[in-house]
Coordinates of C-alpha atoms in Angstrom, one line a residue:
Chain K
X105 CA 146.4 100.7 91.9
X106 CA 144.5 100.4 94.6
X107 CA 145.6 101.5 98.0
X108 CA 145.5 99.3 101.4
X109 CA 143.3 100.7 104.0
X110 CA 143.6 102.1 107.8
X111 CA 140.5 102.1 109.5
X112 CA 139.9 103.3 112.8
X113 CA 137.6 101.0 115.0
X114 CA 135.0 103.1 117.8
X115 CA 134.2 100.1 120.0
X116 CA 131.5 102.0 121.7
X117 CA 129.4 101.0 124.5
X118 CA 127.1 103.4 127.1
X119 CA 127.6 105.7 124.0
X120 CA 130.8 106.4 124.7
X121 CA 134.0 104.5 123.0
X122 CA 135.5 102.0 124.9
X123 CA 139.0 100.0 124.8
X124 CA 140.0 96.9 127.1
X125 CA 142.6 94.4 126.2
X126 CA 140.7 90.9 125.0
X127 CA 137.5 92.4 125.4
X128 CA 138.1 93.3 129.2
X129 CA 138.7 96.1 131.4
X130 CA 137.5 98.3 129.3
X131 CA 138.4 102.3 129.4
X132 CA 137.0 105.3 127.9
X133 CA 138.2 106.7 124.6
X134 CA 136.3 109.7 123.8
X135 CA 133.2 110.4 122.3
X136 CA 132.1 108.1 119.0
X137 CA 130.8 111.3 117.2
X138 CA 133.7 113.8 117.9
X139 CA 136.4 110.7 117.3
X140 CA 135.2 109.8 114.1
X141 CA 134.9 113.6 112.4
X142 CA 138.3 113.7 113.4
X143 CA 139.4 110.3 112.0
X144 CA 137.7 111.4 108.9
X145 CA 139.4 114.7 109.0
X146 CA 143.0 112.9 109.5
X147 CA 142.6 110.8 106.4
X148 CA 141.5 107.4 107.6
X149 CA 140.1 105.4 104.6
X150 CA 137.0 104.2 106.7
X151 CA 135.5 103.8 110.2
X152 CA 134.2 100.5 112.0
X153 CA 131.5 102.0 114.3
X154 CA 130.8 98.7 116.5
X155 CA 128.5 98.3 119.2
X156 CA 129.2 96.1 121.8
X157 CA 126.4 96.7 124.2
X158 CA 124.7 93.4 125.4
X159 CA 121.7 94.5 125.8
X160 CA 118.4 95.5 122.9
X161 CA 116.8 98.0 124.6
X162 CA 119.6 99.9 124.0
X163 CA 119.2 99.8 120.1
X164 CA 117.6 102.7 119.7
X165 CA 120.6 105.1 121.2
X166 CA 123.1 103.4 119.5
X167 CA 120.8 103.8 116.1
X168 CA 121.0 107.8 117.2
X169 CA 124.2 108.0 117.8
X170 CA 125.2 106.0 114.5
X171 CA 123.1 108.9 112.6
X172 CA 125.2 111.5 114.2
X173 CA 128.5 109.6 113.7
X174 CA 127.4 108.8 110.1
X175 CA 126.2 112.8 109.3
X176 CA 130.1 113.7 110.1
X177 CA 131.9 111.1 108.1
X178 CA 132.4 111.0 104.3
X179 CA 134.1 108.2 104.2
X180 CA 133.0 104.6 104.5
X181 CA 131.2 103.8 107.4
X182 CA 130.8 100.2 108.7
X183 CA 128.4 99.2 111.9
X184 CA 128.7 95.9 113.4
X185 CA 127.5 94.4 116.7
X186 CA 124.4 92.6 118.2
X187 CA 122.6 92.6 114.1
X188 CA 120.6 89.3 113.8
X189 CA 118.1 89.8 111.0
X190 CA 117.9 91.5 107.5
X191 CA 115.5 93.9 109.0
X192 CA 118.4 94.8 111.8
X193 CA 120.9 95.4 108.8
X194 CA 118.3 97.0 106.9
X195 CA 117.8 100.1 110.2
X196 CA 121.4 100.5 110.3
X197 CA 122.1 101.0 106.6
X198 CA 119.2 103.8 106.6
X199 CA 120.8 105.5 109.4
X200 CA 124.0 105.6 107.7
X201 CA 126.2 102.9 107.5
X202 CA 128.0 101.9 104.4
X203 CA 127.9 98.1 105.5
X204 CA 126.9 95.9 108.1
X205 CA 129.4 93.4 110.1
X206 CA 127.8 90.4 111.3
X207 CA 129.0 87.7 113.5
X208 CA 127.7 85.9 116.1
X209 CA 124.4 85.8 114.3
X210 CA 126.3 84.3 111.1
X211 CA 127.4 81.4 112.8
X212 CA 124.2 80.4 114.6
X213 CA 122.3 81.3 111.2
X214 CA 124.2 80.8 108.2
X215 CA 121.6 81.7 105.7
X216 CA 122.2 85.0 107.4
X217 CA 124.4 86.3 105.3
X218 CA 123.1 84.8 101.8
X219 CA 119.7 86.9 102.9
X220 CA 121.8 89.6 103.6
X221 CA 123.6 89.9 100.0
X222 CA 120.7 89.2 98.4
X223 CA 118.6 92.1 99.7
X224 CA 121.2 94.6 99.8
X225 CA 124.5 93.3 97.6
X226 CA 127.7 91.1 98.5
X227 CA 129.1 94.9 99.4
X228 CA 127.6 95.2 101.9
X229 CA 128.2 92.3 104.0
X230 CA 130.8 92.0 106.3
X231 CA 131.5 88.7 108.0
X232 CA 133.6 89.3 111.5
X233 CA 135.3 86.7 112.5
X234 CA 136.7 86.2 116.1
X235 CA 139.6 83.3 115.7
X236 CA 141.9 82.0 118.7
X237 CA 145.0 80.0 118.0
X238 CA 144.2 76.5 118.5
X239 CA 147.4 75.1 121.0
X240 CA 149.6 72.3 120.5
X241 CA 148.8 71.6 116.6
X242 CA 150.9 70.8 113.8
X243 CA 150.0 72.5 110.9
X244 CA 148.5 75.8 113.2
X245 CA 144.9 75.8 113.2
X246 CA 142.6 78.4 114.4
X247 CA 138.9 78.0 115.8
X248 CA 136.1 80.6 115.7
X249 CA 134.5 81.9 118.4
X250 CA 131.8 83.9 119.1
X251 CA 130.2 86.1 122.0
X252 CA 133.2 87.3 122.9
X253 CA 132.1 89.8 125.6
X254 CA 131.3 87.3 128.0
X255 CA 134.2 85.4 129.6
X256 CA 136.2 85.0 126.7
X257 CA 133.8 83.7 124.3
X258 CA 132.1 80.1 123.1
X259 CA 134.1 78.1 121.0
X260 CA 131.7 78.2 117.7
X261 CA 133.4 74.4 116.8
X262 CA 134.1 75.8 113.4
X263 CA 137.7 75.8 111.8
X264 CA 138.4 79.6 111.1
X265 CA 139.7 78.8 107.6
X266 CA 136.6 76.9 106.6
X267 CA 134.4 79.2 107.9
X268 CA 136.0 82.0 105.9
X269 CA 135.6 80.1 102.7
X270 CA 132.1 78.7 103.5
X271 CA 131.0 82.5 103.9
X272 CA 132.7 83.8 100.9
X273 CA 130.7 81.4 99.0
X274 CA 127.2 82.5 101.0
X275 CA 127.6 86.1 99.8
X276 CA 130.3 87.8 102.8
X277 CA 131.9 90.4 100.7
X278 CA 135.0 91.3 103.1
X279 CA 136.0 89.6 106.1
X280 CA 137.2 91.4 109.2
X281 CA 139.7 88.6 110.7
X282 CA 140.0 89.4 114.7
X283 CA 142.6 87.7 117.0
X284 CA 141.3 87.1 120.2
X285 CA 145.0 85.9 120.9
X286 CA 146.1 89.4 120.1
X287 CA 143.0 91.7 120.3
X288 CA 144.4 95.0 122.4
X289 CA 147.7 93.8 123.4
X290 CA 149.3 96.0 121.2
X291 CA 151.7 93.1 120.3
X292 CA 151.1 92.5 117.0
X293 CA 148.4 91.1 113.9
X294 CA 148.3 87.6 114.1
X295 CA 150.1 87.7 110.7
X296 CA 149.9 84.1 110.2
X297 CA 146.1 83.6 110.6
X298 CA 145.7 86.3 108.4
X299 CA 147.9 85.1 105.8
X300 CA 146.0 81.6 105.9
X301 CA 142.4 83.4 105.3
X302 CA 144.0 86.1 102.7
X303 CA 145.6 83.4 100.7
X304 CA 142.1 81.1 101.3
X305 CA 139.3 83.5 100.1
X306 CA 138.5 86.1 97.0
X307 CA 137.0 88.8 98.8
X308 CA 139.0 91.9 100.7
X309 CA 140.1 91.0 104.3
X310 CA 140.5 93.2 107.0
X311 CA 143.0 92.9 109.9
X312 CA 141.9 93.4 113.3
X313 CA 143.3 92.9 116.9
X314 CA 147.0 93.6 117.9
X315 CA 148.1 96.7 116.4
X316 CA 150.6 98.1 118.9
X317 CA 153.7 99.8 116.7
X318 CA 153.7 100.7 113.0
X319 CA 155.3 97.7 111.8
X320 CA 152.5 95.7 113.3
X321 CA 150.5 97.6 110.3
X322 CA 152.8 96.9 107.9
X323 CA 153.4 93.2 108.5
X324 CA 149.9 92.5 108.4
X325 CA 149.6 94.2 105.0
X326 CA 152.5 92.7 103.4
X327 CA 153.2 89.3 105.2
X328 CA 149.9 88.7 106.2
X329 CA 148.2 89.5 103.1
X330 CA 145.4 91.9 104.4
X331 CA 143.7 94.6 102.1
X332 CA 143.5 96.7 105.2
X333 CA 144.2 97.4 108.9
X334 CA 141.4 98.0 111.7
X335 CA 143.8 99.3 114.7
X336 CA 142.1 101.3 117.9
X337 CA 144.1 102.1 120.6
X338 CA 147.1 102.9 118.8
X339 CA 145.2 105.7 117.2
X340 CA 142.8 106.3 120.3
X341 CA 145.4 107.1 122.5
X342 CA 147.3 109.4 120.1
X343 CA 149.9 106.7 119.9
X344 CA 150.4 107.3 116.3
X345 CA 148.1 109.8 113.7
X346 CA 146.4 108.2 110.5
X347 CA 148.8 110.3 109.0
X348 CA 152.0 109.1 110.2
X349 CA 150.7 105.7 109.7
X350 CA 150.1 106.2 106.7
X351 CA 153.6 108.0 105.5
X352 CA 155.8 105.1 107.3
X353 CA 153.5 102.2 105.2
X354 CA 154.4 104.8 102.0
X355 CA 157.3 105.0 103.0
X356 CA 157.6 101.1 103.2
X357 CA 156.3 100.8 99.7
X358 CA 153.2 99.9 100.4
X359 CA 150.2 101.8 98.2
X360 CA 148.4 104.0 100.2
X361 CA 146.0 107.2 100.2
X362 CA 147.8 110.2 101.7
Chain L
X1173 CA 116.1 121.9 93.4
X1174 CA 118.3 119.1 93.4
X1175 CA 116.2 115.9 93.3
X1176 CA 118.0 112.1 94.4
X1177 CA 115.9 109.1 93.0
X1178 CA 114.6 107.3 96.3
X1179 CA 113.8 103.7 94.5
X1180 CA 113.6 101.8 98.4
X1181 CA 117.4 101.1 97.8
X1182 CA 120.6 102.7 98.1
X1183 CA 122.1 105.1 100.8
X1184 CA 120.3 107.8 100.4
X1185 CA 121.1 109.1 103.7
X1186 CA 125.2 109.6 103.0
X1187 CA 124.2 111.5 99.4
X1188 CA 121.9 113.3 101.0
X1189 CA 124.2 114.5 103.5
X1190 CA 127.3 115.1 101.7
X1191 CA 125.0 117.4 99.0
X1192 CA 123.6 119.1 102.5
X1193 CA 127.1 119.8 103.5
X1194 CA 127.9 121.8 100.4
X1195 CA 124.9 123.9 101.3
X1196 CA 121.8 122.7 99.0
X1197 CA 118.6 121.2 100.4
X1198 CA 118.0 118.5 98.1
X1199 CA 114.7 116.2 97.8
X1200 CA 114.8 112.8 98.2
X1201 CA 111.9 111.5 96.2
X1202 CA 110.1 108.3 94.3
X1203 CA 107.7 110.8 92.4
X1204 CA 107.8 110.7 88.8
X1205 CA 106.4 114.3 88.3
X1206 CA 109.3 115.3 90.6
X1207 CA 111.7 113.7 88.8
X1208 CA 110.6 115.3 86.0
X1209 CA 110.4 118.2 87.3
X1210 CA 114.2 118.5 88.6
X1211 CA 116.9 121.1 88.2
X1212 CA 119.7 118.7 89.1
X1213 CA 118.9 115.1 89.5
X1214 CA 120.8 112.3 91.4
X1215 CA 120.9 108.8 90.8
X1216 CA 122.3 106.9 94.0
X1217 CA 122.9 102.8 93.7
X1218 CA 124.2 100.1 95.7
X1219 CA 123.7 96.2 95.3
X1220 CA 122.4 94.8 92.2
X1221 CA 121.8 96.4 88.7
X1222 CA 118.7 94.2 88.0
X1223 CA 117.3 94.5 91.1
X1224 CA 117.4 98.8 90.9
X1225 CA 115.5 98.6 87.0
X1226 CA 112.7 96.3 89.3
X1227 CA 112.6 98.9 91.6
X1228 CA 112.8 101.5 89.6
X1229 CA 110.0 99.6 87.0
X1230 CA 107.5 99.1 90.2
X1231 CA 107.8 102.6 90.5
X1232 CA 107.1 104.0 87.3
X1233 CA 110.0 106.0 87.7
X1234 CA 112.1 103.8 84.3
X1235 CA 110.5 106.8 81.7
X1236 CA 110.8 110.0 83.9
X1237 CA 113.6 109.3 84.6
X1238 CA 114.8 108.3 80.6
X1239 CA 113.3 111.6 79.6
X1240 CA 114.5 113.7 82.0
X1241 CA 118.0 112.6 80.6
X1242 CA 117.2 112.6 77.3
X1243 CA 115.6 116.0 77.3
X1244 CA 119.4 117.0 78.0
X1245 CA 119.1 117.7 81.8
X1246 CA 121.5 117.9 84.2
X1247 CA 122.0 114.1 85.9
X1248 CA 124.5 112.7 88.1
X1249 CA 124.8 108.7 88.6
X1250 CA 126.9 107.2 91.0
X1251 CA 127.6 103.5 91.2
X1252 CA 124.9 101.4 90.2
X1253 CA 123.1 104.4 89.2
X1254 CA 125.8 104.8 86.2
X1255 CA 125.5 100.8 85.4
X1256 CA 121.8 101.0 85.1
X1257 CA 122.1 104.0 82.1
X1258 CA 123.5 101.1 80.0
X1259 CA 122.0 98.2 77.5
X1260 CA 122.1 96.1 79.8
X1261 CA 123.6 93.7 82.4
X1262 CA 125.4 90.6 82.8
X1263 CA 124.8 90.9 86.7
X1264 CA 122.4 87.2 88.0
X1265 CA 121.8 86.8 83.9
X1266 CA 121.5 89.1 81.3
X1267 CA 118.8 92.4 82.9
X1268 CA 118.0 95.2 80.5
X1269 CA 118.4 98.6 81.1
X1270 CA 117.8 101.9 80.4
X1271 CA 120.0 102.0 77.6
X1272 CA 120.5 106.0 77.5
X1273 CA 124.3 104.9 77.0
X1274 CA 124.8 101.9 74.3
X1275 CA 126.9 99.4 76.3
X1276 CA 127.6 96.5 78.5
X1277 CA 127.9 95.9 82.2
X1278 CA 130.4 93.4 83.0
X1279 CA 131.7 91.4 86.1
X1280 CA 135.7 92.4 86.9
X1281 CA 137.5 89.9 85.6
X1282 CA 138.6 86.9 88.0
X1283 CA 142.3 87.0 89.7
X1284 CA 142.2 90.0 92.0
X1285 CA 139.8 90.4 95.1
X1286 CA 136.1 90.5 94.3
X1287 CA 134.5 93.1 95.0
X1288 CA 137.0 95.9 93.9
X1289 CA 136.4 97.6 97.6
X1290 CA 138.3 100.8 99.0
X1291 CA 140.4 103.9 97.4
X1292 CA 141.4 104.0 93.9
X1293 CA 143.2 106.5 91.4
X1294 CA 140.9 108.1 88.5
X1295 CA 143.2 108.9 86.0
X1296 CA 141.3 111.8 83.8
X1297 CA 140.7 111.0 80.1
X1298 CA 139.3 114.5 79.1
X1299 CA 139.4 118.1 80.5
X1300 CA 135.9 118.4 82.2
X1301 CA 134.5 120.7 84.8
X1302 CA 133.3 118.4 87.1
X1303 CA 137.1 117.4 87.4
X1304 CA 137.9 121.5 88.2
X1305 CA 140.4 121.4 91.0
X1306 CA 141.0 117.7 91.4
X1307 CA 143.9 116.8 90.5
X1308 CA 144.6 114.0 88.0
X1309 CA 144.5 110.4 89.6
X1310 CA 142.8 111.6 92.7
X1311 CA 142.0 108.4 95.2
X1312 CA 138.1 108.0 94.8
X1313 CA 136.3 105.1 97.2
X1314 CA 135.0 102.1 94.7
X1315 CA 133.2 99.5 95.7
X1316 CA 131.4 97.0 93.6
X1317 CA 131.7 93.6 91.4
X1318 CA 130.8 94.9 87.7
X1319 CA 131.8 97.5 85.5
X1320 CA 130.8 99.4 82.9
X1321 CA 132.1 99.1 78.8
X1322 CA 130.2 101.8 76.6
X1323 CA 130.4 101.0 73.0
X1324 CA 131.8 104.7 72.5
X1325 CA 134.7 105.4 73.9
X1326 CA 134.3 109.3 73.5
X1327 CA 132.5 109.3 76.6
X1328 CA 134.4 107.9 78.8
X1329 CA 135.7 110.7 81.0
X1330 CA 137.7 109.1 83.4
X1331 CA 139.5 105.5 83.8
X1332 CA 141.0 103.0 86.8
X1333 CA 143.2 100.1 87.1
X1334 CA 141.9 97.0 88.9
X1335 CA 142.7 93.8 86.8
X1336 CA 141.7 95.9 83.7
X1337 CA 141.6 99.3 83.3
X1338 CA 137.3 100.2 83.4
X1339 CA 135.7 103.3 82.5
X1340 CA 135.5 104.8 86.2
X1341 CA 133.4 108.5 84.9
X1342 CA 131.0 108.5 81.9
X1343 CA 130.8 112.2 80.9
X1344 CA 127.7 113.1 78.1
X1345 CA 126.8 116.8 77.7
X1346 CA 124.9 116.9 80.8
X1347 CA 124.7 113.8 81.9
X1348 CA 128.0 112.6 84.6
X1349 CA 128.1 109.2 86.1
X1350 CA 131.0 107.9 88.6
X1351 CA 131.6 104.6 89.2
X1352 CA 133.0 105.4 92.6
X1353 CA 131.0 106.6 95.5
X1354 CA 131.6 110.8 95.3
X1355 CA 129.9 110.8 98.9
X1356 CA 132.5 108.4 100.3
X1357 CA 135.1 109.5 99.0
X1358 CA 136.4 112.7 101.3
X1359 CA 137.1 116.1 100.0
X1360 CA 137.4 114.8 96.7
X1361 CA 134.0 113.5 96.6
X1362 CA 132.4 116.6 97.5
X1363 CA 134.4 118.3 94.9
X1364 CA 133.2 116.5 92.4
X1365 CA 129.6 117.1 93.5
X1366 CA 129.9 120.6 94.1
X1367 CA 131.2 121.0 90.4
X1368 CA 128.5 119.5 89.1
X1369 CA 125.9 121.2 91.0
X1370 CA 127.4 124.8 90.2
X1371 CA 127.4 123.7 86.4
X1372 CA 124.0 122.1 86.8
X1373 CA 122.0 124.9 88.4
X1374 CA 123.7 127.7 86.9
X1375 CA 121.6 130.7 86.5
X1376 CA 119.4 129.5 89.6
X1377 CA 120.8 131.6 92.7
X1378 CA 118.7 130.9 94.8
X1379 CA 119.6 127.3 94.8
X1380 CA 121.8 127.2 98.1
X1381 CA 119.7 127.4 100.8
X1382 CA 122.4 127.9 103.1
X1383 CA 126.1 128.9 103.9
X1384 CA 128.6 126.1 103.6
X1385 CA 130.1 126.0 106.9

C-alpha cells in the first residue's frame, strides 16, 4: 500500500532557513544543508527546499546551496520559489532537485506548467498553491493568492478549487495546498480546503501550513484527504522528530514508512 | 567502470551521487564506444518513455546500448530506463522500444491518484542478490504514470500494490531494472545499488576508487 508522506519544508532565505508566522517575522532555523542530512537521516519521506528570496541576483547561491543540500539527501528533493521559465526548472533539476514547485509564475502564465510536463514529465511538476478562506460565504470558498512575501499577498481572482482542477488538466502532477489562514500558526491544516481539492483532483496533494501538534498531521491525512504533510517549525524547533511523527500516525492507523 | 547513460534527460546528478556515496567514481556519458565499453552500466529515466528512445535514437546510443545488454552485461535500469527495455509503449500513442524484454508498457489503471508518487512496499517474487539484506516489502520511492507487463512472468523479480499489483523489479541474468527510484529511496536504495555493483564488477578490485565513509 502505499504510505502517506512527512516532508520537512527549509524555507530558506540569505542561505540560511527561515520560519515567520504568515510569511512574517521571520527567525533563523539552522543551516539548509546540515537540516536536511539530518531530515534524511531521521526518516522523512522527502524535503521541500524553497527559496523565498525576492531578489535574482541571488540565483546563483541558492543554485549552490541546492547542490550541496541535494549531494546529502537520498530521498526526494523538491525546489520551489521565484522559477518562471522551463529553462529556470530545467537549472534546478540539474543541480539536484527531484521536482520543481511553481507558483506565482503558474498563475500569471498558465501554459507554464503544460511546457513544464511536457519537457520534463507530469512528475515533475508541482503546482503550489497559496489559498485564504474567502469570509462570510455560504458554501466556504477559498481564493488564490500569490506573492505572498510582500504584505500578505495579491489576490490572484481565481477560485482555489478551480484552479486546482484547471492545473491538473495542464500537466501539475501534485499540488502542494498552503493556507495562508494557517501558514505558521501552529493551529492546525486547513482540513476543509484540503479536503475540497483532495476530493476535486487525480493527482497526489500535499498539505502545507498549520502544523502545530501531531494531530494536526493526522487530521489532514485522514479528514482532509492529503497524500502527505509538509510541516516546518514543528520539526525545526525539535517540537516533535520525523520519527515520533511518524509512530503516533502508525499508531493512528494510518500507512506510513518507519 | 560504472558507466550511467547521459541521453540530455533524467537526474543524473542524484544517481550519480548516490553510486559516489557507496564509493565508485562512475562516468556519466552519451558515447556509444563508452557504453560499449562498460563494466557496469546505468540506465537513469524520468518523464516520458517515447521521448527517452528520441533521445536516445538522436544519439546513436539505441544499438550500443541493445548490445551491451544482449552480450549478457551487467545493466541496471531504473524507472523509465526499465520501461524503455520493453516492446513498446502506450505512453502519448503507441512508441517502440528496445524490446530486449517482450512486453507492454501500460498507464495505471484509473481510480487511485495519478501519478503513483511516494513510498511503496516491494514484495520479493524470487531470491535474488540484488535483494541481499533488504528485507521483504521494503518501502522503495515510486513515482510515475505507467507500468511495465512482460509477456514472461519468470522475470519478474519483484511486485507492488497500487490499483493493481505491477511488476516493480525485472530481474534477467544480468540485467536488473526497478521501477522505483533506488537513489531516492534511502538506505534501501543504496542497498540495492551496492548489491548490484559488487555482483557486477566482481573480479575487478580496483573498482572502488575510494572508502565509503
Amino acid at each position: 500500500m502505499l504510505t502517506k508522506r512527512i516532508i520537512p519544508c527549509l524555507d530558506v532565505k540569505g542561505g540560511r532557513v527561515v520560519k515567520g508566522i504568515k510569511y512574517r517575522n521571520l527567525q533563523d532555523a539552522g543551516d539548509p544543508v546540515e537540516l536536511a542530512a539530518f531530515y534524511n537521516e531521521q526518516g522523512a519521506d522527502e524535503i521541500v527546499f524553497y527559496d523565498i528570496t525576492a531578489s535574482s541576483d541571488e540565483r546563483e547561491t541558492v543554485r549552490d546551496l541546492l547542490e550541496r543540500t541535494a549531494d546529502q539527501v537520498f530521498i526526494p528533493l523538491t525546489v520551489g520559489g521565484g522559477l518562471r521559465t522551463v529553462e529556470d526548472m530545467r537549472r534546478m533539476l540539474e543541480s539536484g532537485a527531484d521536482k520543481v514547485s511553481i507558483n506565482t509564475a503558474a498563475v500569471q502564465n498558465p501554459h507554464l506548467i503544460t511546457e513544464g510536463a511536457e519537457r520534463f514529465g507530469s512528475q515533475c511538476i508541482i503546482l503550489g498553491m497559496d489559498a485564504k478562506r474567502v469570509p462570510g460565504v455560504s458554501p466556504r470558498r477559498w481564493g488564490v493568492f500569490t506573492h505572498t512575501g510582500v504584505d500578505g499577498g495579491r489576490a490572484a481572482g481565481r477560485d482555489a478549487v478551480e484552479w486546482a482542477i484547471q492545473v491538473v488538466e495542464l500537466g501539475a502532477g501534485e499540488i502542494v495546498v498552503n493556507s495562508i489562514d494557517a501558514d505558521g500558526t501552529q493551529a492546525g491544516y486547513d482540513v476543509e480546503l484540503l479536503r475540497a481539492i483532495s476530493t476535486a483532483v487525480t493527482v497526489p496533494v500535499v498539505a502545507s501550513g498549520g502544523a502545530g501538534t501531531m494531530e494536526d498531521l493526522y487530521q489532514a491525512l485522514a479528514q482532509g484527504k492529503a497524500d502527505a504533510v509538509l510541516a516546518a517549525s514543528i520539526f525545526h524547533y525539535r517540537t516533535y522528530s520525523i520519527r515520533e511523527a511518524k509512530e503516533y500516525l502508525t499508531g493512528k492507523g494510518i500507512p506510513i514508512r518507519l | 567502470m560504472v558507466t550511467i547513460i547521459d541521453y540530455g534527460a533524467g537526474n543524473l546528478r542524484s544517481v550519480t551521487n548516490a553510486i559516489g556515496k557507496l564509493g565508485y567514481e562512475p562516468k556519466v556519458t552519451s558515447n556509444p564506444d563508452e557504453v560499449l565499453a562498460a563494466k557496469a552500466l546505468i540506465l537513469p529515466g524520468v518523464g516520458a518513455a517515447g521521448d527517452t528512445m528520441a533521445n536516445l535514437n538522436r544519439l546513436q546510443l539505441t544499438d550500443p546500448t541493445k548490445q551491451y545488454i544482449s552480450d549478457g552485461k551487467p545493466f541496471f535500469g531504473i524507472c523509465v530506463g526499465l520501461q524503455v527495455l520493453f516492446t513498446g509503449t502506450e505512453e502519448g500513442g503507441w512508441h517502440t522500444c528496445l524490446n530486449i524484454i517482450p512486453g507492454q508498457v501500460r498507464r495505471l489503471p484509473e481510480g487511485q491518484k495519478i501519478p503513483h508518487m511516494g513510498w511503496n512496499q516491494v514484495k520479493q517474487m524470487i531470491p535474488h542478490p540484488v535483494f541481499e539484506g533488504i528485507p521483504d516489502e521494503t518501502n522503495f520511492y515510486f513515482v510515475h504514470s505507467y507500468y511495465v507487463a512482460p509477456d514472461d512472468q519468470a522475470l519478474v523479480a519483484g511486485k507492488t500494490e497500487y490499483g493493481i499489483n505491477f511488476c516493480s523489479v525485472i530481474a534477467r541474468g544480468n540485467l536488473v531494472a526497478t521501477q522505483f527510484h533506488p537513489e531516492r529511496s534511502g538506505e534501501a536504495g543504496l542497498r540495492i545499488y551496492d548489491n548490484f555493483l559488487k555482483l557486477a564488477l566482481a573480479g575487478e578490485p580496483s573498482s572502488k576508487t575510494k572508502e565509503v565513509t
